[in-house]
Tab-separated table of C-alpha atoms and ligand atoms in Angstrom:
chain	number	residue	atom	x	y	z
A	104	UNK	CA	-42.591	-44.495	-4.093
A	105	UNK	CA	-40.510	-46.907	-6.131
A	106	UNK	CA	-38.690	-44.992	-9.308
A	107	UNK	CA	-37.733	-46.964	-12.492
A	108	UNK	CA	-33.707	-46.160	-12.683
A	109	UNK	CA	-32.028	-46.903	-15.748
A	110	UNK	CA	-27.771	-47.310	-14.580
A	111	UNK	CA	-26.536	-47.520	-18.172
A	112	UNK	CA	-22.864	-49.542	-17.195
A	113	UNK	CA	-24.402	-50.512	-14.717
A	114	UNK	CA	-22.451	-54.161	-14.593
A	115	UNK	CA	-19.296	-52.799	-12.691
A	116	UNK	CA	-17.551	-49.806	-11.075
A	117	UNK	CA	-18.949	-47.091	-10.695
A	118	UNK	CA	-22.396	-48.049	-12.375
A	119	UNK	CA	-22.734	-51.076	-9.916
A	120	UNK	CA	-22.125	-49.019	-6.742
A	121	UNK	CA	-25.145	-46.386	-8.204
A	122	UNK	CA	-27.142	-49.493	-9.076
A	123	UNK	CA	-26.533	-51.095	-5.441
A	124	UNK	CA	-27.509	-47.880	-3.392
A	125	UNK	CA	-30.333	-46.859	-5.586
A	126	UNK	CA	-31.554	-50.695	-5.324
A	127	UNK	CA	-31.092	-50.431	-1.089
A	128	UNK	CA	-33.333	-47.676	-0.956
A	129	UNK	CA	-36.036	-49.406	-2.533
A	130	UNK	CA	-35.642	-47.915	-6.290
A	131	UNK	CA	-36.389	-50.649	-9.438
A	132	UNK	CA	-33.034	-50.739	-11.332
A	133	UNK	CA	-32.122	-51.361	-14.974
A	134	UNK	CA	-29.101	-52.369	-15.529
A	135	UNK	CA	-27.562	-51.758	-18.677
A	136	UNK	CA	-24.230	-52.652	-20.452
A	137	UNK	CA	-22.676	-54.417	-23.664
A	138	UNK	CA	-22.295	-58.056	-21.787
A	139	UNK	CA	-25.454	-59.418	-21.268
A	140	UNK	CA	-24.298	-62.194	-18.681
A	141	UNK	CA	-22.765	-59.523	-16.791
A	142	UNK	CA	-25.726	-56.773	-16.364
A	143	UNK	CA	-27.847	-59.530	-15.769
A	144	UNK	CA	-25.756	-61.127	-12.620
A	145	UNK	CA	-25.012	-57.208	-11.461
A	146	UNK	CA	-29.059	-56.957	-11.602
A	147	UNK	CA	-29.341	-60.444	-9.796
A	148	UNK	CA	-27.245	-59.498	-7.239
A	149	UNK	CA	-29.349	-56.349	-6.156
A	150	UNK	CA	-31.098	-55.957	-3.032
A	151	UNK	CA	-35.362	-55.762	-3.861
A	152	UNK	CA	-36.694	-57.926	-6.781
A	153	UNK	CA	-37.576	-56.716	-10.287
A	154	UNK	CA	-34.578	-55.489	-10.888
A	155	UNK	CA	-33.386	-56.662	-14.651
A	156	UNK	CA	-30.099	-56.690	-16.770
A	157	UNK	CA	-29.960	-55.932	-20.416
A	158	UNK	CA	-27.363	-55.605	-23.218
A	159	UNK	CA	-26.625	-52.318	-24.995
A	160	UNK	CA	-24.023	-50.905	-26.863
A	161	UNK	CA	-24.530	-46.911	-26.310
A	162	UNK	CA	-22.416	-46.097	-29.194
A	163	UNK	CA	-25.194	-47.766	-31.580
A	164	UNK	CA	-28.214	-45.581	-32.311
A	165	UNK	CA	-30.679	-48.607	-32.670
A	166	UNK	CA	-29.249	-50.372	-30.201
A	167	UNK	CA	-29.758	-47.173	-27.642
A	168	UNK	CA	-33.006	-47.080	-29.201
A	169	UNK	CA	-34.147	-50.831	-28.882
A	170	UNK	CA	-33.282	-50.817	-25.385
A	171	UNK	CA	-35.238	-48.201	-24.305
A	172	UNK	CA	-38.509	-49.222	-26.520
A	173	UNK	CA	-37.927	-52.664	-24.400
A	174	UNK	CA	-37.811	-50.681	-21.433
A	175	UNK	CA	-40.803	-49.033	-21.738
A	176	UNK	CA	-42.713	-52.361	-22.852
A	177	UNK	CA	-41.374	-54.140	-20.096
A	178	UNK	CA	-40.753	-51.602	-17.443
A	179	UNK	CA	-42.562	-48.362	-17.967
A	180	UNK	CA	-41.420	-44.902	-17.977
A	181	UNK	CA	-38.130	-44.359	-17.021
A	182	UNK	CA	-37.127	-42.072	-14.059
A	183	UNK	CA	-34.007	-41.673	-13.567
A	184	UNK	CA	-31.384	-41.949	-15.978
A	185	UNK	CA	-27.882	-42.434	-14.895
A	186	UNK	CA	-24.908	-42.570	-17.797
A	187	UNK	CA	-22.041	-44.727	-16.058
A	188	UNK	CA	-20.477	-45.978	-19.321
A	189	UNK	CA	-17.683	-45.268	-20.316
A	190	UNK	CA	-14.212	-45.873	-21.873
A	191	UNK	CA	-10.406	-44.497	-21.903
A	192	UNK	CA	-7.448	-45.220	-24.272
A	193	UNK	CA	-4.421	-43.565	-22.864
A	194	UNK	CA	-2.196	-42.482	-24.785
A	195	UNK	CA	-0.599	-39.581	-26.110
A	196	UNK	CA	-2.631	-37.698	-29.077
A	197	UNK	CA	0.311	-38.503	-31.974
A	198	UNK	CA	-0.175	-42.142	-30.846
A	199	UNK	CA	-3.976	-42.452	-30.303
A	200	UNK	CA	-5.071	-44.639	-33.670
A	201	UNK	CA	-8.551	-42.817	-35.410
A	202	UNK	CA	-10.534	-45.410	-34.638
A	203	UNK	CA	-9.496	-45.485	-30.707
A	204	UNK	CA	-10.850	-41.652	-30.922
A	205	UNK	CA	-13.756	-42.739	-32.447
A	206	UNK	CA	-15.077	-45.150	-30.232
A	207	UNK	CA	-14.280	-42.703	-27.207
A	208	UNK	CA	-16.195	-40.335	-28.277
A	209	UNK	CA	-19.403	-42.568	-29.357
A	210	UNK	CA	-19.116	-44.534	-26.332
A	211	UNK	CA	-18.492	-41.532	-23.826
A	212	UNK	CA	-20.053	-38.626	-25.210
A	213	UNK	CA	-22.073	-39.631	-28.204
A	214	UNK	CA	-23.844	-42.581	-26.301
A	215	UNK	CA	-25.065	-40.435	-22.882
A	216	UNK	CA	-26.611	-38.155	-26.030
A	217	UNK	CA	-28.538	-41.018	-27.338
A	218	UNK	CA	-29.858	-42.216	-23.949
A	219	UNK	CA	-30.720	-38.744	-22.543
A	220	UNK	CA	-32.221	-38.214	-26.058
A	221	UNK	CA	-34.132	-41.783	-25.125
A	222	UNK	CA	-35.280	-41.364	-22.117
A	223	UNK	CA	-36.968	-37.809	-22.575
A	224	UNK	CA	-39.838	-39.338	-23.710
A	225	UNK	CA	-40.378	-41.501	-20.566
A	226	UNK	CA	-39.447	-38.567	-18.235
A	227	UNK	CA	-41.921	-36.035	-20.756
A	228	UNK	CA	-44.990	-38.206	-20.025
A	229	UNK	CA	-44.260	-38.600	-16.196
A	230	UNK	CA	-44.219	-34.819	-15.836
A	231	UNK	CA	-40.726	-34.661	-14.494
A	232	UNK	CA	-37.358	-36.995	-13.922
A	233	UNK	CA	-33.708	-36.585	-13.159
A	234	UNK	CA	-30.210	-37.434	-15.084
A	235	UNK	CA	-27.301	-37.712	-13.632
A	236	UNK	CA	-24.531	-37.872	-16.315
A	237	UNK	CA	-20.693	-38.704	-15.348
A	238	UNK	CA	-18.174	-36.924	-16.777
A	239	UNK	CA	-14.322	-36.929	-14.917
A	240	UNK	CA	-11.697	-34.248	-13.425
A	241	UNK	CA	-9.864	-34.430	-16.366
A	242	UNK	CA	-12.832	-33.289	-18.406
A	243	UNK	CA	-11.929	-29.682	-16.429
A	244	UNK	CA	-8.033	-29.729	-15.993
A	245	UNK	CA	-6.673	-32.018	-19.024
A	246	UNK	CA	-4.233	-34.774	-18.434
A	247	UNK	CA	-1.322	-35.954	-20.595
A	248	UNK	CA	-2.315	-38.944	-22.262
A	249	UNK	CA	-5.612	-38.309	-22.226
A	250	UNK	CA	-6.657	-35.956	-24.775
A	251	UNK	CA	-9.559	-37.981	-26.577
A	252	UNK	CA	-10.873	-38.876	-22.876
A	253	UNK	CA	-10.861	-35.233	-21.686
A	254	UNK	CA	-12.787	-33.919	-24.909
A	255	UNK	CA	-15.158	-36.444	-24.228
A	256	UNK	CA	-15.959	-35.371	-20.720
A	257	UNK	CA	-15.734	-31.772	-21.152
A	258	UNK	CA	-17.771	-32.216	-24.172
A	259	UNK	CA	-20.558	-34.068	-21.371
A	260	UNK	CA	-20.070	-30.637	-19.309
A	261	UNK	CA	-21.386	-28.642	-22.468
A	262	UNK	CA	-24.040	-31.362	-22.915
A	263	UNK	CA	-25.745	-31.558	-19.175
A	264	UNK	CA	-25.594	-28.066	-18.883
A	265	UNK	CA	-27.551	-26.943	-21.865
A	266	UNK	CA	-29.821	-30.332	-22.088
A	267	UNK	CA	-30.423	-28.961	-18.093
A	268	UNK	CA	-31.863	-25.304	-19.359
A	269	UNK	CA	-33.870	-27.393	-22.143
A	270	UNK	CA	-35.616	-29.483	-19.952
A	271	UNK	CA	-35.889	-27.579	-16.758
A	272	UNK	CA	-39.358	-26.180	-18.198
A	273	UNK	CA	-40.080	-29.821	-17.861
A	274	UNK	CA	-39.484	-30.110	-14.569
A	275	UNK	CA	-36.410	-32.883	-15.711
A	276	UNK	CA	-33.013	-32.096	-13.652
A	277	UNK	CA	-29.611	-33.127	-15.340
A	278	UNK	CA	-26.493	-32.508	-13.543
A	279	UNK	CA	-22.890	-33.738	-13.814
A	280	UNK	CA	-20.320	-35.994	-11.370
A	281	UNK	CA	-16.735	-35.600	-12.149
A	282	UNK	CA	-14.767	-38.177	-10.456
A	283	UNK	CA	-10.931	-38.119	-9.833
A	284	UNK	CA	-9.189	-41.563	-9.187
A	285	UNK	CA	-11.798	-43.953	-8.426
A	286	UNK	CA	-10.847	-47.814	-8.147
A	287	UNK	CA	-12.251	-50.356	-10.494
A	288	UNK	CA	-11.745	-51.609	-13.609
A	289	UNK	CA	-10.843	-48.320	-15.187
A	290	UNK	CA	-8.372	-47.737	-12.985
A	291	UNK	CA	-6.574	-51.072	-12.311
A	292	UNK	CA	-3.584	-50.930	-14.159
A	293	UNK	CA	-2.631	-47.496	-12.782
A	294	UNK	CA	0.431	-47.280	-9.448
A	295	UNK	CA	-2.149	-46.272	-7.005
A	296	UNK	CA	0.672	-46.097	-4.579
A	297	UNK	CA	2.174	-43.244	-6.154
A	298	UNK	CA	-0.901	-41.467	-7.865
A	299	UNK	CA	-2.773	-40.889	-4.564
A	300	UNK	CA	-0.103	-38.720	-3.230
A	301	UNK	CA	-1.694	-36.079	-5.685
A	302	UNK	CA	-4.591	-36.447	-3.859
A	303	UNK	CA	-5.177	-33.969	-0.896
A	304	UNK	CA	-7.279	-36.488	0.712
A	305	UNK	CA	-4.480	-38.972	-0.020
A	306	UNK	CA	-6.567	-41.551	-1.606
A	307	UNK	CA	-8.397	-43.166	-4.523
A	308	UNK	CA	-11.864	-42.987	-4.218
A	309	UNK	CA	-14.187	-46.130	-4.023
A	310	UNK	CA	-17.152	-46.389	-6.414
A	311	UNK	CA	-19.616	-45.964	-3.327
A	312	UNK	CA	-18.111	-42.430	-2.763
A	313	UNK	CA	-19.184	-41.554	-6.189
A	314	UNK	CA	-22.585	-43.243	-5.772
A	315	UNK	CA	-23.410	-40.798	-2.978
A	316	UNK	CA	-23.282	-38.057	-4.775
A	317	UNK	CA	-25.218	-39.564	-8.143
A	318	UNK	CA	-27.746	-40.364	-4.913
A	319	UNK	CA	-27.425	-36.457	-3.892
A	320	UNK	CA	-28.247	-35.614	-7.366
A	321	UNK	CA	-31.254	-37.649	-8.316
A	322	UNK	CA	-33.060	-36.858	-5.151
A	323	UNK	CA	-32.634	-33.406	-4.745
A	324	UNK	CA	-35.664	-31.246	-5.967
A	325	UNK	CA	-34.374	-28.255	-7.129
A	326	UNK	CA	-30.598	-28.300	-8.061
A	327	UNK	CA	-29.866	-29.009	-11.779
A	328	UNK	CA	-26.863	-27.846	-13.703
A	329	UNK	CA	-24.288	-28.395	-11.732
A	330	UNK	CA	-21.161	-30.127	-11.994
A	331	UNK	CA	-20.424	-31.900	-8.518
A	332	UNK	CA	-16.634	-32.793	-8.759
A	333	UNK	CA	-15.949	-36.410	-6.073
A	334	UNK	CA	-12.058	-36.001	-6.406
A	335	UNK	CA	-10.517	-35.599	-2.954
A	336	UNK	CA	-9.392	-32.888	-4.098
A	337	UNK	CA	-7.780	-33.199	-6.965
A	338	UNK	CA	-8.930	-30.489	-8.918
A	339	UNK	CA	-7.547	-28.018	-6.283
A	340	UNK	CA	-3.832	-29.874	-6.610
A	341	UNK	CA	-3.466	-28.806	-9.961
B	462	NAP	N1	-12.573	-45.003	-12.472
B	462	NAP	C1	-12.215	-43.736	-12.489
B	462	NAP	O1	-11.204	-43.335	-11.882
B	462	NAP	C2	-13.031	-42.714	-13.230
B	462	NAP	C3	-12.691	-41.367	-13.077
B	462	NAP	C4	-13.426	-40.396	-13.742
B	462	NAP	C5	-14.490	-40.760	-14.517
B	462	NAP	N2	-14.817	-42.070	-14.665
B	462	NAP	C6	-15.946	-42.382	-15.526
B	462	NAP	O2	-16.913	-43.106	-14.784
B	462	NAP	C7	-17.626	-43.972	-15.666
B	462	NAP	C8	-17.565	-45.386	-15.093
B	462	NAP	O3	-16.190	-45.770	-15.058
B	462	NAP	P1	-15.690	-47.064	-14.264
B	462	NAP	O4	-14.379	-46.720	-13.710
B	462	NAP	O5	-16.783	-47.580	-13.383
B	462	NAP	O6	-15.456	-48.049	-15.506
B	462	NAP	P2	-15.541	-49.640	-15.602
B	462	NAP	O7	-15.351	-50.291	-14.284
B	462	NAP	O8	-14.646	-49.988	-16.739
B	462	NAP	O9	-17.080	-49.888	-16.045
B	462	NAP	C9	-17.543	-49.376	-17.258
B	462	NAP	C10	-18.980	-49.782	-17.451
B	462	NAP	O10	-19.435	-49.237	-18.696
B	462	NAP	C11	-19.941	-50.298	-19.528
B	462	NAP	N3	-19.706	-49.931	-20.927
B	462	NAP	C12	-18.511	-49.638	-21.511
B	462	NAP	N4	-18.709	-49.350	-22.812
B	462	NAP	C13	-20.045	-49.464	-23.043
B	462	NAP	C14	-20.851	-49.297	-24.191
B	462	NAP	N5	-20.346	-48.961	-25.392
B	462	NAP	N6	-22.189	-49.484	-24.073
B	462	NAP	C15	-22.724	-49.828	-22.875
B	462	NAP	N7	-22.015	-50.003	-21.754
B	462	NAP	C16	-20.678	-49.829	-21.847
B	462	NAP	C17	-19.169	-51.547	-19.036
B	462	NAP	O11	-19.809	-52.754	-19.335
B	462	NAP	P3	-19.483	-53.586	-20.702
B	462	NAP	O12	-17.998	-53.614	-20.831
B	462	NAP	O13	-20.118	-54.911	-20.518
B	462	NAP	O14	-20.147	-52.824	-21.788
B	462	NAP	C18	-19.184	-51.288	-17.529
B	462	NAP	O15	-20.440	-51.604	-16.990
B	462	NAP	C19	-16.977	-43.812	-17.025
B	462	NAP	O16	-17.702	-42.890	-17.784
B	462	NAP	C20	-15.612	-43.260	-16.705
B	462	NAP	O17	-15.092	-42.518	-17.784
B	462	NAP	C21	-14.116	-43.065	-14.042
C-alpha cells in the first residue's frame, strides 16, 4: 500500500535522499521546503508519479498551517511525517547575533513542533502513522561553536520522546536520527579531510546512509522513542 510521506526539506541533503528512497519503494512523497522551484524539481525528479513540491517556511505558524490544510485538500491524510529542515550558524555563543538564535531555534526546533502538531490530525483519523524527526550528534555531546544548534537538537530529543508517549495510545510512532558529519549543503564549507579522522569509521556520511535509517524507522511496527544515532561513530570518539 502506497503511504502519503510528507519530507519537510525535502529539496536537498538529507531530505532528498529520504524523499528518493521512500519514492523507490513505491511511497507518494511531499516535498516540502522554503524555495518553491526547488521542492518542486526535487519532487519532479522522483521515481513513481504524484509526487508534488510545495513551499513552506516551518518557522511560520500559518505558513506550517496552510501547507498542511493544502495537503490534506490535495493529498489526503498524511502518513508519515519526516522533519529534514534545518539550519546552523556557527559560531561561538558571545558572537552568535539574537536574531541568528532566533531563527535556529524556529526553524530547527520550533518548526518540527508545528508540523508534528500538523500532521496529528491526518495521522489521528488514519488510526495510526509514524514521525521520524532529525536531530544531530551534537544535540548529545555539544560542540564549540555550536551552542544555539545543539539546544536546538537536544531540545528535538525532549520533543520526540515525550510527543512518542503522547501518541503511542494512538498507535503514531515518533523516533529520532542523529547524524554526525553528513555531506551536503550543510556541511560544504567544512575540511572534510581533516574532520573525518574523528570519525572511527573514517568518513563523512552520505545522505543515503541517513535515509536508511529514517527508512528503518518509519517501517518498523513497534519501536518508537528512540534516538538512532548514523555517526560512524562519532559519539563514541568523544
Ligand atoms: N549535514 C550534516 O552533517 C548534518 C548533521 C546532523 C544533523 N543534520 C540535520 O539534518 C537536517 C538536514 O540537513 P542537511 O545537511 O540535509 O541540510 P541542507 O542540505 O542545508 O538542506 C536543508 C533543507 O531544509 C530546508 N529548509 C531550511 N530551512 C527551512 C525552513 N525554515 N522551512 C522549510 N524548509 C527549510 C532547505 O530548503 P530551503 O532552503 O529551500 O528552505 C533544504 O531542503 C537538518 O535538520 C540538519 O540540522 C545535518
Amino acid at each position: 500500500m502506497s503511504r502519503l510521506c510528507v519530507v519537510v526539506g525535502g529539496s536537498r541533503g538529507i531530505g532528498q535522499a529520504v524523499a528518493s528512497l521512500l519514492a523507490e519503494k513505491s511511497q507518494r512523497v511531499v516535498v516540502v521546503s522554503r524555495n518553491l522551484d526547488a521542492a518542486r524539481a526535487a519532487a519532479a525528479s522522483l521515481p513513481g508519479a504524484d509526487h508534488i513540491g510545495l513551499n513552506c517556511d516551518v518557522s511560520s505558524e500559518q505558513d506550517v498551517q496552510r501547507t498542511f490544510e493544502q495537503i490534506l485538500r490535495e493529498c489526503g491524510n498524511v502518513d508519515y511525517l519526516i522533519n529534514a529542515a534545518g539550519i546552523s550558524r556557527d559560531a561561538l555563543l558571545a558572537r552568535t547575533r539574537p536574531e541568528d538564535m532566533m531563527s535556529i531555534l524556529h526553524t530547527n526546533l520550533l518548526g518540527t513542533m508545528l508540523t508534528c502538531r500538523a500532521s496529528l490530525r491526518s495521522m489521528l483519523q488514519n488510526r495510526g502513522g509514524a514521525i521520524v524527526n532529525i536531530g544531530s550528534v551534537v544535540g548529545l555531546k555539544g560542540n564549540v561553536g555550536q551552542t544555539v544548534y545543539s539546544a536546538s537538537k537536544a531540545g528535538l530529543q525532549g520533543f520526540t520522546l515525550s510527543l512518542a508517549k503522547e501518541v503511542a495510545p494512538r498507535n503514531i510512532r515518533v523516533n529520532l536520527v542523529a547524524p554526525g558529519l553528513i555531506r551536503t549543503d550543510m556541511t560544504a564549507a567544512l575540511d572534510e579531510d581533516e574532520l573525518k579522522r574523528a570519525v572511527p569509521l573514517g568518513r563523512f556520511g552520505e545522505p543515503r546512509d541517513v535515509a536508511h535509517a529514517v527508512h528503518f524507522l518509519l517501517e518498523t511496527p513497534y519501536v518508537t522513542g528512540q534516538v538512532l544515532l548514523v555517526d560512524g561513530g562519532l559519539r563514541l570518539a568523544s
